[in-house]
C-alpha cells in the first residue's frame, strides 16, 4: 500500500524547496531517528531519492516503516563510525546521526564522541568525493550553560570540557569545527544548524531515551509521578518538529545559508515546572509532581536568539507550545493504547 502523507508531513514544503529537492539524491544519516525520520518522510513525498542510514542505536525501524516499499527510499543499517561509507552518488548529505538524550549519551560517552568526530569525518569525506553539500545538525548544547540569553550564534559557549555532558557538547563542537575546516581547506559547501529542544510525534518517551516533554506526557497519561529534576526553575524553549524541519529544509535550499551556522528553535522560554503543569492540565492528569536531584551541569536557562534565521531564511516557528503539546499528546495517547 502506498503511504498517505498527512497534511502535517507535507505542510513545511514551499514550491521553491520542492523544485530544488525533488530531483536530488540525498543521504540522511540518523534517518530512523526523531528528526531524521521526519526529514525522510517529507523528502520522500517530494520525490527526492533518499538513502537513509542508521545503526538503530536510538533510532527505530517503526519510524520509517511507512516508507518501506517506496521506490525512492532505501534504508541500510550502517554504523557511520566503523563501516566503510556507502558507495553511492549523492548531491547532498544531511548528517543527523547522534545520540541526543542526556541520560542516554552519558551511558555511551565514547560512542557519542566518536559518532560526532570519526562519523562526521567519514561523512565529510563522502561529501568531498561527491562534491555534495553537507548539512550538520549541531545543537544548542555547544553553548553549554550560557551567560547570554537569548543566545546568539556569536556566543562562544560555556562548556565544562570534562563534565558528564562533555561527550555530547564537545563532540558537537568538534563536529562544527571539522565542518568549518573542510570548508576552509576543501571549499566544501557546509551548512550548520544549532537545534534547540525539539519535540513532537516520534520523540522517544521510553527509559533513558526520553526527553523531558515526551517523558512528562507519558507519566501524565499513565498516572505515574511527573519527575522534575531540581526545583523546576531551569528553562528550555521548545520547538515543534514541523517548525524545525521547515527550517532545516530552508537551510539546505537557500544559498545564503552556505557556510553559515544558524540557531533553530522557538524563542518562547518556559520553566520545566511550567511545562509539567501545562502537560498535567492538557492531559487532565491526576499525576503528582515530584522532585528529584538535578543532574550535574544541567543548563539553567536555554533560549535561542533566532534573528539570524529570521533574516537569512525568512523563518520563524509558527506552532505554539499548547498546539504542539496537544498534537504530541494525541500521538502518544494512541501509541500507548486506548486505555489512557
Ligand atoms: N528533566 C526533568 N525531568 C525529567 C527529564 C528531564 O526535570 O524526567 C529536565 C532536565 O533536567 C533538563 C530539562 O528537563 O533541565 C530538559 O531535559 P532533556 O533531557 O529533555 O534535555 P536537555 O535540554 O537537558 O538536553
mmCIF file of C-alpha atoms and ligand atoms in Angstrom:
data_model
loop_
_atom_site.group_PDB
_atom_site.id
_atom_site.type_symbol
_atom_site.label_atom_id
_atom_site.label_comp_id
_atom_site.label_asym_id
_atom_site.label_seq_id
_atom_site.Cartn_x
_atom_site.Cartn_y
_atom_site.Cartn_z
ATOM 1 C CA UNK A 1 0.000 0.000 0.000
ATOM 2 C CA UNK A 2 1.301 3.483 -0.790
ATOM 3 C CA UNK A 3 1.689 5.563 2.338
ATOM 4 C CA UNK A 4 -0.611 8.579 2.506
ATOM 5 C CA UNK A 5 1.222 11.590 3.829
ATOM 6 C CA UNK A 6 -0.543 13.652 6.451
ATOM 7 C CA UNK A 7 -1.009 17.363 5.893
ATOM 8 C CA UNK A 8 1.489 17.986 8.684
ATOM 9 C CA UNK A 9 4.151 15.985 6.909
ATOM 10 C CA UNK A 10 3.833 17.982 3.708
ATOM 11 C CA UNK A 11 2.978 21.452 5.025
ATOM 12 C CA UNK A 12 6.562 22.543 5.528
ATOM 13 C CA UNK A 13 7.482 22.493 1.849
ATOM 14 C CA UNK A 14 7.161 25.559 -0.328
ATOM 15 C CA UNK A 15 7.325 25.385 -4.137
ATOM 16 C CA UNK A 16 10.915 26.635 -4.056
ATOM 17 C CA UNK A 17 12.013 23.910 -1.680
ATOM 18 C CA UNK A 18 10.132 21.329 -3.716
ATOM 19 C CA UNK A 19 11.712 22.380 -7.005
ATOM 20 C CA UNK A 20 15.220 22.269 -5.564
ATOM 21 C CA UNK A 21 14.892 18.944 -3.793
ATOM 22 C CA UNK A 22 12.652 16.723 -5.883
ATOM 23 C CA UNK A 23 15.312 15.613 -8.361
ATOM 24 C CA UNK A 24 18.135 15.179 -5.880
ATOM 25 C CA UNK A 25 19.870 12.132 -4.390
ATOM 26 C CA UNK A 26 20.240 12.636 -0.686
ATOM 27 C CA UNK A 27 21.918 10.704 2.104
ATOM 28 C CA UNK A 28 20.283 11.074 5.520
ATOM 29 C CA UNK A 29 22.325 9.756 8.465
ATOM 30 C CA UNK A 30 20.272 9.013 11.566
ATOM 31 C CA UNK A 31 17.279 8.728 9.256
ATOM 32 C CA UNK A 32 15.390 6.395 11.615
ATOM 33 C CA UNK A 33 15.645 8.882 14.475
ATOM 34 C CA UNK A 34 13.178 11.545 15.539
ATOM 35 C CA UNK A 35 14.185 14.476 13.300
ATOM 36 C CA UNK A 36 15.722 12.212 10.632
ATOM 37 C CA UNK A 37 12.528 10.227 10.074
ATOM 38 C CA UNK A 38 10.502 13.424 9.652
ATOM 39 C CA UNK A 39 13.004 14.658 7.075
ATOM 40 C CA UNK A 40 12.983 11.329 5.207
ATOM 41 C CA UNK A 41 9.187 11.352 5.159
ATOM 42 C CA UNK A 42 8.926 14.872 3.791
ATOM 43 C CA UNK A 43 11.693 14.368 1.224
ATOM 44 C CA UNK A 44 10.186 11.050 0.105
ATOM 45 C CA UNK A 45 6.934 12.826 -0.517
ATOM 46 C CA UNK A 46 8.708 15.396 -2.695
ATOM 47 C CA UNK A 47 10.216 12.660 -4.848
ATOM 48 C CA UNK A 48 13.815 13.043 -3.605
ATOM 49 C CA UNK A 49 15.855 9.828 -3.813
ATOM 50 C CA UNK A 50 16.774 9.054 -0.235
ATOM 51 C CA UNK A 51 19.497 6.811 1.011
ATOM 52 C CA UNK A 52 18.788 6.514 4.728
ATOM 53 C CA UNK A 53 21.355 5.054 7.098
ATOM 54 C CA UNK A 54 21.041 4.402 10.815
ATOM 55 C CA UNK A 55 22.689 1.941 13.211
ATOM 56 C CA UNK A 56 19.466 1.842 15.239
ATOM 57 C CA UNK A 57 21.303 2.710 18.479
ATOM 58 C CA UNK A 58 18.489 5.128 19.272
ATOM 59 C CA UNK A 59 16.509 5.241 16.023
ATOM 60 C CA UNK A 60 13.596 2.872 15.461
ATOM 61 C CA UNK A 61 12.597 0.991 12.308
ATOM 62 C CA UNK A 62 8.962 1.754 13.126
ATOM 63 C CA UNK A 63 9.771 5.462 12.492
ATOM 64 C CA UNK A 64 10.383 4.710 8.817
ATOM 65 C CA UNK A 65 8.157 1.649 8.386
ATOM 66 C CA UNK A 66 5.698 3.701 6.327
ATOM 67 C CA UNK A 67 8.447 4.444 3.758
ATOM 68 C CA UNK A 68 9.454 0.859 3.048
ATOM 69 C CA UNK A 69 8.328 -0.110 -0.412
ATOM 70 C CA UNK A 70 8.615 3.431 -1.774
ATOM 71 C CA UNK A 71 10.791 3.368 -4.909
ATOM 72 C CA UNK A 72 12.723 6.490 -3.895
ATOM 73 C CA UNK A 73 13.580 5.297 -0.356
ATOM 74 C CA UNK A 74 16.396 2.948 0.548
ATOM 75 C CA UNK A 75 17.342 2.038 4.132
ATOM 76 C CA UNK A 76 20.552 0.467 5.377
ATOM 77 C CA UNK A 77 21.533 -0.479 8.927
ATOM 78 C CA UNK A 78 25.000 1.030 8.976
ATOM 79 C CA UNK A 79 27.372 2.461 11.556
ATOM 80 C CA UNK A 80 28.993 5.643 10.255
ATOM 81 C CA UNK A 81 31.909 5.374 12.715
ATOM 82 C CA UNK A 82 33.159 1.942 11.778
ATOM 83 C CA UNK A 83 31.730 0.919 8.429
ATOM 84 C CA UNK A 84 33.047 1.843 5.016
ATOM 85 C CA UNK A 85 30.998 4.744 3.731
ATOM 86 C CA UNK A 86 28.307 3.580 1.324
ATOM 87 C CA UNK A 87 29.388 3.615 -2.317
ATOM 88 C CA UNK A 88 26.724 5.908 -3.612
ATOM 89 C CA UNK A 89 26.406 9.077 -5.625
ATOM 90 C CA UNK A 90 24.717 11.866 -3.717
ATOM 91 C CA UNK A 91 24.041 15.566 -4.218
ATOM 92 C CA UNK A 92 23.747 16.281 -0.514
ATOM 93 C CA UNK A 93 24.306 14.737 2.912
ATOM 94 C CA UNK A 94 22.109 15.504 5.897
ATOM 95 C CA UNK A 95 24.139 14.354 8.862
ATOM 96 C CA UNK A 96 21.783 13.852 11.813
ATOM 97 C CA UNK A 97 23.185 10.673 13.352
ATOM 98 C CA UNK A 98 23.976 11.055 17.048
ATOM 99 C CA UNK A 99 22.607 10.148 20.424
ATOM 100 C CA UNK A 100 20.886 13.259 21.812
ATOM 101 C CA UNK A 101 19.241 12.413 25.129
ATOM 102 C CA UNK A 102 21.471 13.406 28.094
ATOM 103 C CA UNK A 103 20.636 10.270 30.109
ATOM 104 C CA UNK A 104 21.378 8.095 27.095
ATOM 105 C CA UNK A 105 24.552 9.747 25.764
ATOM 106 C CA UNK A 106 26.054 9.772 29.251
ATOM 107 C CA UNK A 107 25.762 5.961 29.256
ATOM 108 C CA UNK A 108 27.640 5.825 25.939
ATOM 109 C CA UNK A 109 30.116 8.726 26.124
ATOM 110 C CA UNK A 110 32.814 7.169 23.920
ATOM 111 C CA UNK A 111 30.396 6.252 21.145
ATOM 112 C CA UNK A 112 28.835 9.733 21.305
ATOM 113 C CA UNK A 113 32.237 11.391 20.858
ATOM 114 C CA UNK A 114 33.205 9.039 18.025
ATOM 115 C CA UNK A 115 29.954 9.479 16.101
ATOM 116 C CA UNK A 116 30.416 13.224 16.057
ATOM 117 C CA UNK A 117 34.152 13.067 15.270
ATOM 118 C CA UNK A 118 35.048 9.915 13.293
ATOM 119 C CA UNK A 119 31.499 9.530 11.952
ATOM 120 C CA UNK A 120 31.350 13.163 10.890
ATOM 121 C CA UNK A 121 34.756 12.882 9.243
ATOM 122 C CA UNK A 122 33.636 9.809 7.267
ATOM 123 C CA UNK A 123 30.547 11.635 6.050
ATOM 124 C CA UNK A 124 32.516 14.796 5.198
ATOM 125 C CA UNK A 125 34.886 12.664 3.100
ATOM 126 C CA UNK A 126 31.915 11.188 1.284
ATOM 127 C CA UNK A 127 30.594 14.695 0.627
ATOM 128 C CA UNK A 128 34.013 15.741 -0.701
ATOM 129 C CA UNK A 129 34.202 12.750 -3.074
ATOM 130 C CA UNK A 130 30.725 13.540 -4.367
ATOM 131 C CA UNK A 131 31.128 17.314 -4.404
ATOM 132 C CA UNK A 132 27.906 17.279 -2.362
ATOM 133 C CA UNK A 133 26.641 19.850 0.107
ATOM 134 C CA UNK A 134 26.936 18.876 3.768
ATOM 135 C CA UNK A 135 24.325 19.691 6.399
ATOM 136 C CA UNK A 136 25.411 19.200 10.014
ATOM 137 C CA UNK A 137 22.827 19.073 12.784
ATOM 138 C CA UNK A 138 24.545 20.708 15.707
ATOM 139 C CA UNK A 139 22.934 21.693 18.966
ATOM 140 C CA UNK A 140 22.262 24.417 21.499
ATOM 141 C CA UNK A 141 24.482 22.314 23.788
ATOM 142 C CA UNK A 142 27.543 23.876 22.131
ATOM 143 C CA UNK A 143 26.675 26.899 24.301
ATOM 144 C CA UNK A 144 26.777 24.761 27.480
ATOM 145 C CA UNK A 145 25.314 26.785 30.355
ATOM 146 C CA UNK A 146 25.138 30.157 28.565
ATOM 147 C CA UNK A 147 25.505 33.538 30.233
ATOM 148 C CA UNK A 148 23.755 35.377 27.376
ATOM 149 C CA UNK A 149 20.003 34.763 26.981
ATOM 150 C CA UNK A 150 18.571 34.694 24.334
ATOM 151 C CA UNK A 151 21.768 33.192 22.941
ATOM 152 C CA UNK A 152 23.059 34.359 19.544
ATOM 153 C CA UNK A 153 25.351 32.369 17.249
ATOM 154 C CA UNK A 154 28.216 34.760 18.104
ATOM 155 C CA UNK A 155 28.331 33.493 21.716
ATOM 156 C CA UNK A 156 31.273 31.103 22.142
ATOM 157 C CA UNK A 157 29.843 28.973 24.899
ATOM 158 C CA UNK A 158 30.370 27.996 28.499
ATOM 159 C CA UNK A 159 31.066 24.263 28.421
ATOM 160 C CA UNK A 160 32.623 22.016 31.051
ATOM 161 C CA UNK A 161 35.079 20.120 28.819
ATOM 162 C CA UNK A 162 35.480 17.197 31.215
ATOM 163 C CA UNK A 163 31.976 17.033 32.719
ATOM 164 C CA UNK A 164 29.387 14.303 32.112
ATOM 165 C CA UNK A 165 27.775 16.220 29.233
ATOM 166 C CA UNK A 166 31.096 16.921 27.516
ATOM 167 C CA UNK A 167 30.863 13.813 25.305
ATOM 168 C CA UNK A 168 27.922 15.434 23.544
ATOM 169 C CA UNK A 169 28.833 19.126 23.889
ATOM 170 C CA UNK A 170 32.460 18.744 22.871
ATOM 171 C CA UNK A 171 31.568 16.091 20.280
ATOM 172 C CA UNK A 172 29.252 18.566 18.570
ATOM 173 C CA UNK A 173 31.741 21.428 18.964
ATOM 174 C CA UNK A 174 34.399 19.233 17.311
ATOM 175 C CA UNK A 175 31.896 18.319 14.575
ATOM 176 C CA UNK A 176 31.267 22.001 13.851
ATOM 177 C CA UNK A 177 34.995 22.761 13.830
ATOM 178 C CA UNK A 178 35.631 19.860 11.432
ATOM 179 C CA UNK A 179 32.891 21.071 9.077
ATOM 180 C CA UNK A 180 34.444 24.543 9.055
ATOM 181 C CA UNK A 181 37.889 23.035 8.440
ATOM 182 C CA UNK A 182 36.555 21.113 5.414
ATOM 183 C CA UNK A 183 35.049 24.304 4.113
ATOM 184 C CA UNK A 184 38.286 26.257 4.557
ATOM 185 C CA UNK A 185 40.613 23.575 3.245
ATOM 186 C CA UNK A 186 38.490 21.974 0.516
ATOM 187 C CA UNK A 187 35.822 24.583 -0.222
ATOM 188 C CA UNK A 188 33.038 22.177 0.774
ATOM 189 C CA UNK A 189 29.512 23.616 0.853
ATOM 190 C CA UNK A 190 28.641 23.190 4.533
ATOM 191 C CA UNK A 191 25.572 24.364 6.419
ATOM 192 C CA UNK A 192 25.233 24.025 10.198
ATOM 193 C CA UNK A 193 22.156 24.475 12.345
ATOM 194 C CA UNK A 194 22.250 24.572 16.134
ATOM 195 C CA UNK A 195 18.994 22.881 17.004
ATOM 196 C CA UNK A 196 17.375 23.790 20.329
ATOM 197 C CA UNK A 197 14.955 21.458 22.145
ATOM 198 C CA UNK A 198 12.567 19.960 19.597
ATOM 199 C CA UNK A 199 9.524 17.814 20.389
ATOM 200 C CA UNK A 200 6.593 16.150 18.664
ATOM 201 C CA UNK A 201 5.401 12.750 17.455
ATOM 202 C CA UNK A 202 8.157 10.083 17.283
ATOM 203 C CA UNK A 203 10.244 11.696 20.040
ATOM 204 C CA UNK A 204 11.123 8.697 22.202
ATOM 205 C CA UNK A 205 9.388 8.582 25.559
ATOM 206 C CA UNK A 206 10.921 5.377 26.934
ATOM 207 C CA UNK A 207 13.637 4.996 29.559
ATOM 208 C CA UNK A 208 16.898 6.913 29.128
ATOM 209 C CA UNK A 209 15.978 7.797 25.530
ATOM 210 C CA UNK A 210 13.112 10.009 26.722
ATOM 211 C CA UNK A 211 13.357 13.784 26.584
ATOM 212 C CA UNK A 212 11.516 15.937 29.065
ATOM 213 C CA UNK A 213 8.350 16.626 27.011
ATOM 214 C CA UNK A 214 7.693 13.034 25.962
ATOM 215 C CA UNK A 215 8.659 11.693 29.413
ATOM 216 C CA UNK A 216 6.234 14.075 31.196
ATOM 217 C CA UNK A 217 3.419 13.291 28.742
ATOM 218 C CA UNK A 218 3.891 9.571 29.246
ATOM 219 C CA UNK A 219 3.984 9.995 33.025
ATOM 220 C CA UNK A 220 0.841 12.149 32.928
ATOM 221 C CA UNK A 221 -1.071 9.741 30.672
ATOM 222 C CA UNK A 222 -0.150 6.641 32.655
ATOM 223 C CA UNK A 223 -0.783 8.157 36.094
ATOM 224 C CA UNK A 224 2.860 7.970 37.178
ATOM 225 C CA UNK A 225 4.577 10.724 39.132
ATOM 226 C CA UNK A 226 5.901 13.575 36.992
ATOM 227 C CA UNK A 227 9.612 13.728 37.828
ATOM 228 C CA UNK A 228 11.074 17.223 37.930
ATOM 229 C CA UNK A 229 14.852 17.395 38.296
ATOM 230 C CA UNK A 230 15.939 20.162 40.685
ATOM 231 C CA UNK A 231 13.437 22.868 41.607
ATOM 232 C CA UNK A 232 11.971 23.098 38.094
ATOM 233 C CA UNK A 233 13.071 26.712 37.682
ATOM 234 C CA UNK A 234 15.537 25.826 34.904
ATOM 235 C CA UNK A 235 14.243 26.811 31.485
ATOM 236 C CA UNK A 236 14.103 25.378 27.967
ATOM 237 C CA UNK A 237 12.479 26.675 24.776
ATOM 238 C CA UNK A 238 10.537 24.007 22.916
ATOM 239 C CA UNK A 239 10.181 23.983 19.145
ATOM 240 C CA UNK A 240 7.599 21.783 17.429
ATOM 241 C CA UNK A 241 9.049 19.271 14.957
ATOM 242 C CA UNK A 242 7.427 20.648 11.770
ATOM 243 C CA UNK A 243 8.867 24.093 12.539
ATOM 244 C CA UNK A 244 12.339 22.601 12.996
ATOM 245 C CA UNK A 245 12.093 20.547 9.790
ATOM 246 C CA UNK A 246 10.894 23.585 7.829
ATOM 247 C CA UNK A 247 13.987 25.463 8.996
ATOM 248 C CA UNK A 248 16.274 22.582 8.007
ATOM 249 C CA UNK A 249 14.764 22.394 4.511
ATOM 250 C CA UNK A 250 15.185 26.145 4.126
ATOM 251 C CA UNK A 251 18.805 25.852 5.268
ATOM 252 C CA UNK A 252 19.675 23.239 2.650
ATOM 253 C CA UNK A 253 17.903 25.021 -0.201
ATOM 254 C CA UNK A 254 18.848 28.646 0.468
ATOM 255 C CA UNK A 255 22.232 29.720 -0.937
ATOM 256 C CA UNK A 256 22.534 32.357 1.793
ATOM 257 C CA UNK A 257 22.943 29.542 4.343
ATOM 258 C CA UNK A 258 26.154 28.317 2.700
ATOM 259 C CA UNK A 259 28.992 28.350 5.220
ATOM 260 C CA UNK A 260 26.699 29.592 7.973
ATOM 261 C CA UNK A 261 25.840 28.444 11.483
ATOM 262 C CA UNK A 262 22.207 29.145 12.332
ATOM 263 C CA UNK A 263 20.202 28.780 15.557
ATOM 264 C CA UNK A 264 16.939 26.908 15.047
ATOM 265 C CA UNK A 265 14.479 26.948 17.914
ATOM 266 C CA UNK A 266 11.433 28.541 19.410
ATOM 267 C CA UNK A 267 12.266 31.677 21.427
ATOM 268 C CA UNK A 268 9.369 31.120 23.835
ATOM 269 C CA UNK A 269 11.154 30.257 27.098
ATOM 270 C CA UNK A 270 9.398 28.185 29.755
ATOM 271 C CA UNK A 271 10.414 26.685 33.083
ATOM 272 C CA UNK A 272 10.349 22.919 33.498
ATOM 273 C CA UNK A 273 7.779 23.338 36.302
ATOM 274 C CA UNK A 274 5.503 25.327 33.948
ATOM 275 C CA UNK A 275 5.919 22.592 31.343
ATOM 276 C CA UNK A 276 4.920 19.905 33.867
ATOM 277 C CA UNK A 277 1.855 21.900 34.953
ATOM 278 C CA UNK A 278 0.787 22.529 31.351
ATOM 279 C CA UNK A 279 1.076 18.851 30.419
ATOM 280 C CA UNK A 280 -0.833 17.860 33.568
ATOM 281 C CA UNK A 281 -3.598 20.273 32.644
ATOM 282 C CA UNK A 282 -3.786 19.298 28.936
ATOM 283 C CA UNK A 283 -3.932 15.586 29.734
ATOM 284 C CA UNK A 284 -6.344 16.162 32.662
ATOM 285 C CA UNK A 285 -3.962 14.022 34.680
ATOM 286 C CA UNK A 286 -4.038 13.361 38.420
ATOM 287 C CA UNK A 287 -0.302 12.573 38.437
ATOM 288 C CA UNK A 288 1.674 14.033 41.322
ATOM 289 C CA UNK A 289 4.618 16.309 40.612
ATOM 290 C CA UNK A 290 7.708 15.049 42.466
ATOM 291 C CA UNK A 291 11.211 16.474 42.703
ATOM 292 C CA UNK A 292 14.453 14.562 42.051
ATOM 293 C CA UNK A 293 18.104 15.693 42.196
ATOM 294 C CA UNK A 294 19.275 17.981 39.408
ATOM 295 C CA UNK A 295 21.842 16.251 37.166
ATOM 296 C CA UNK A 296 25.360 17.757 37.143
ATOM 297 C CA UNK A 297 25.911 20.639 34.673
ATOM 298 C CA UNK A 298 22.230 20.802 33.685
ATOM 299 C CA UNK A 299 21.985 24.198 31.882
ATOM 300 C CA UNK A 300 19.990 26.734 33.938
ATOM 301 C CA UNK A 301 18.478 28.625 31.022
ATOM 302 C CA UNK A 302 18.209 27.927 27.321
ATOM 303 C CA UNK A 303 16.592 30.178 24.765
ATOM 304 C CA UNK A 304 17.646 30.893 21.177
ATOM 305 C CA UNK A 305 18.168 34.254 19.556
ATOM 306 C CA UNK A 306 16.715 33.498 16.111
ATOM 307 C CA UNK A 307 17.366 36.870 14.446
ATOM 308 C CA UNK A 308 19.783 35.226 12.008
ATOM 309 C CA UNK A 309 17.283 32.538 10.923
ATOM 310 C CA UNK A 310 14.606 35.196 10.503
ATOM 311 C CA UNK A 311 16.853 37.358 8.382
ATOM 312 C CA UNK A 312 18.670 34.705 6.312
ATOM 313 C CA UNK A 313 15.964 32.100 5.902
ATOM 314 C CA UNK A 314 12.839 34.164 6.432
ATOM 315 C CA UNK A 315 11.891 31.556 9.027
ATOM 316 C CA UNK A 316 10.330 31.588 12.451
ATOM 317 C CA UNK A 317 8.309 28.964 14.286
ATOM 318 C CA UNK A 318 4.537 29.092 13.905
ATOM 319 C CA UNK A 319 3.356 26.363 16.303
ATOM 320 C CA UNK A 320 2.626 27.409 19.883
ATOM 321 C CA UNK A 321 3.647 25.218 22.812
ATOM 322 C CA UNK A 322 -0.012 24.448 23.508
ATOM 323 C CA UNK A 323 -0.731 23.380 19.892
ATOM 324 C CA UNK A 324 2.427 21.288 19.697
ATOM 325 C CA UNK A 325 1.817 19.609 23.041
ATOM 326 C CA UNK A 326 -1.759 18.772 22.048
ATOM 327 C CA UNK A 327 -0.532 17.007 18.883
ATOM 328 C CA UNK A 328 2.199 15.184 20.783
ATOM 329 C CA UNK A 329 -0.247 14.095 23.492
ATOM 330 C CA UNK A 330 -2.637 12.775 20.838
ATOM 331 C CA UNK A 331 0.190 10.792 19.218
ATOM 332 C CA UNK A 332 1.420 9.316 22.493
ATOM 333 C CA UNK A 333 -2.090 8.517 23.661
ATOM 334 C CA UNK A 334 -2.740 6.425 20.569
ATOM 335 C CA UNK A 335 0.703 4.838 20.802
ATOM 336 C CA UNK A 336 0.193 3.804 24.415
ATOM 337 C CA UNK A 337 -3.220 2.379 23.689
ATOM 338 C CA UNK A 338 -6.745 3.455 24.256
ATOM 339 C CA UNK A 339 -6.768 2.795 27.998
ATOM 340 C CA UNK A 340 -5.126 6.155 28.736
HETATM 341 N N1 LIG B 1 14.123 16.958 33.163
HETATM 342 C C1 LIG B 1 13.294 16.789 34.251
HETATM 343 N N2 LIG B 1 12.718 15.565 34.445
HETATM 344 C C2 LIG B 1 12.905 14.521 33.581
HETATM 345 C C3 LIG B 1 13.730 14.718 32.471
HETATM 346 C C4 LIG B 1 14.344 15.946 32.287
HETATM 347 O O1 LIG B 1 13.080 17.715 35.056
HETATM 348 O O2 LIG B 1 12.338 13.448 33.818
HETATM 349 C C5 LIG B 1 14.758 18.285 32.951
HETATM 350 C C6 LIG B 1 16.271 18.218 32.745
HETATM 351 O O3 LIG B 1 16.946 18.206 33.980
HETATM 352 C C7 LIG B 1 16.510 19.497 31.947
HETATM 353 C C8 LIG B 1 15.241 19.630 31.107
HETATM 354 O O4 LIG B 1 14.256 18.850 31.761
HETATM 355 O O5 LIG B 1 16.634 20.611 32.810
HETATM 356 C C9 LIG B 1 15.398 19.153 29.670
HETATM 357 O O6 LIG B 1 15.889 17.851 29.684
HETATM 358 P P1 LIG B 1 16.062 16.953 28.392
HETATM 359 O O7 LIG B 1 16.529 15.610 28.851
HETATM 360 O O8 LIG B 1 14.861 16.979 27.552
HETATM 361 O O9 LIG B 1 17.256 17.600 27.515
HETATM 362 P P2 LIG B 1 18.265 18.824 27.644
HETATM 363 O O10 LIG B 1 17.512 20.048 27.266
HETATM 364 O O11 LIG B 1 18.801 18.909 29.046
HETATM 365 O O12 LIG B 1 19.318 18.468 26.665
#
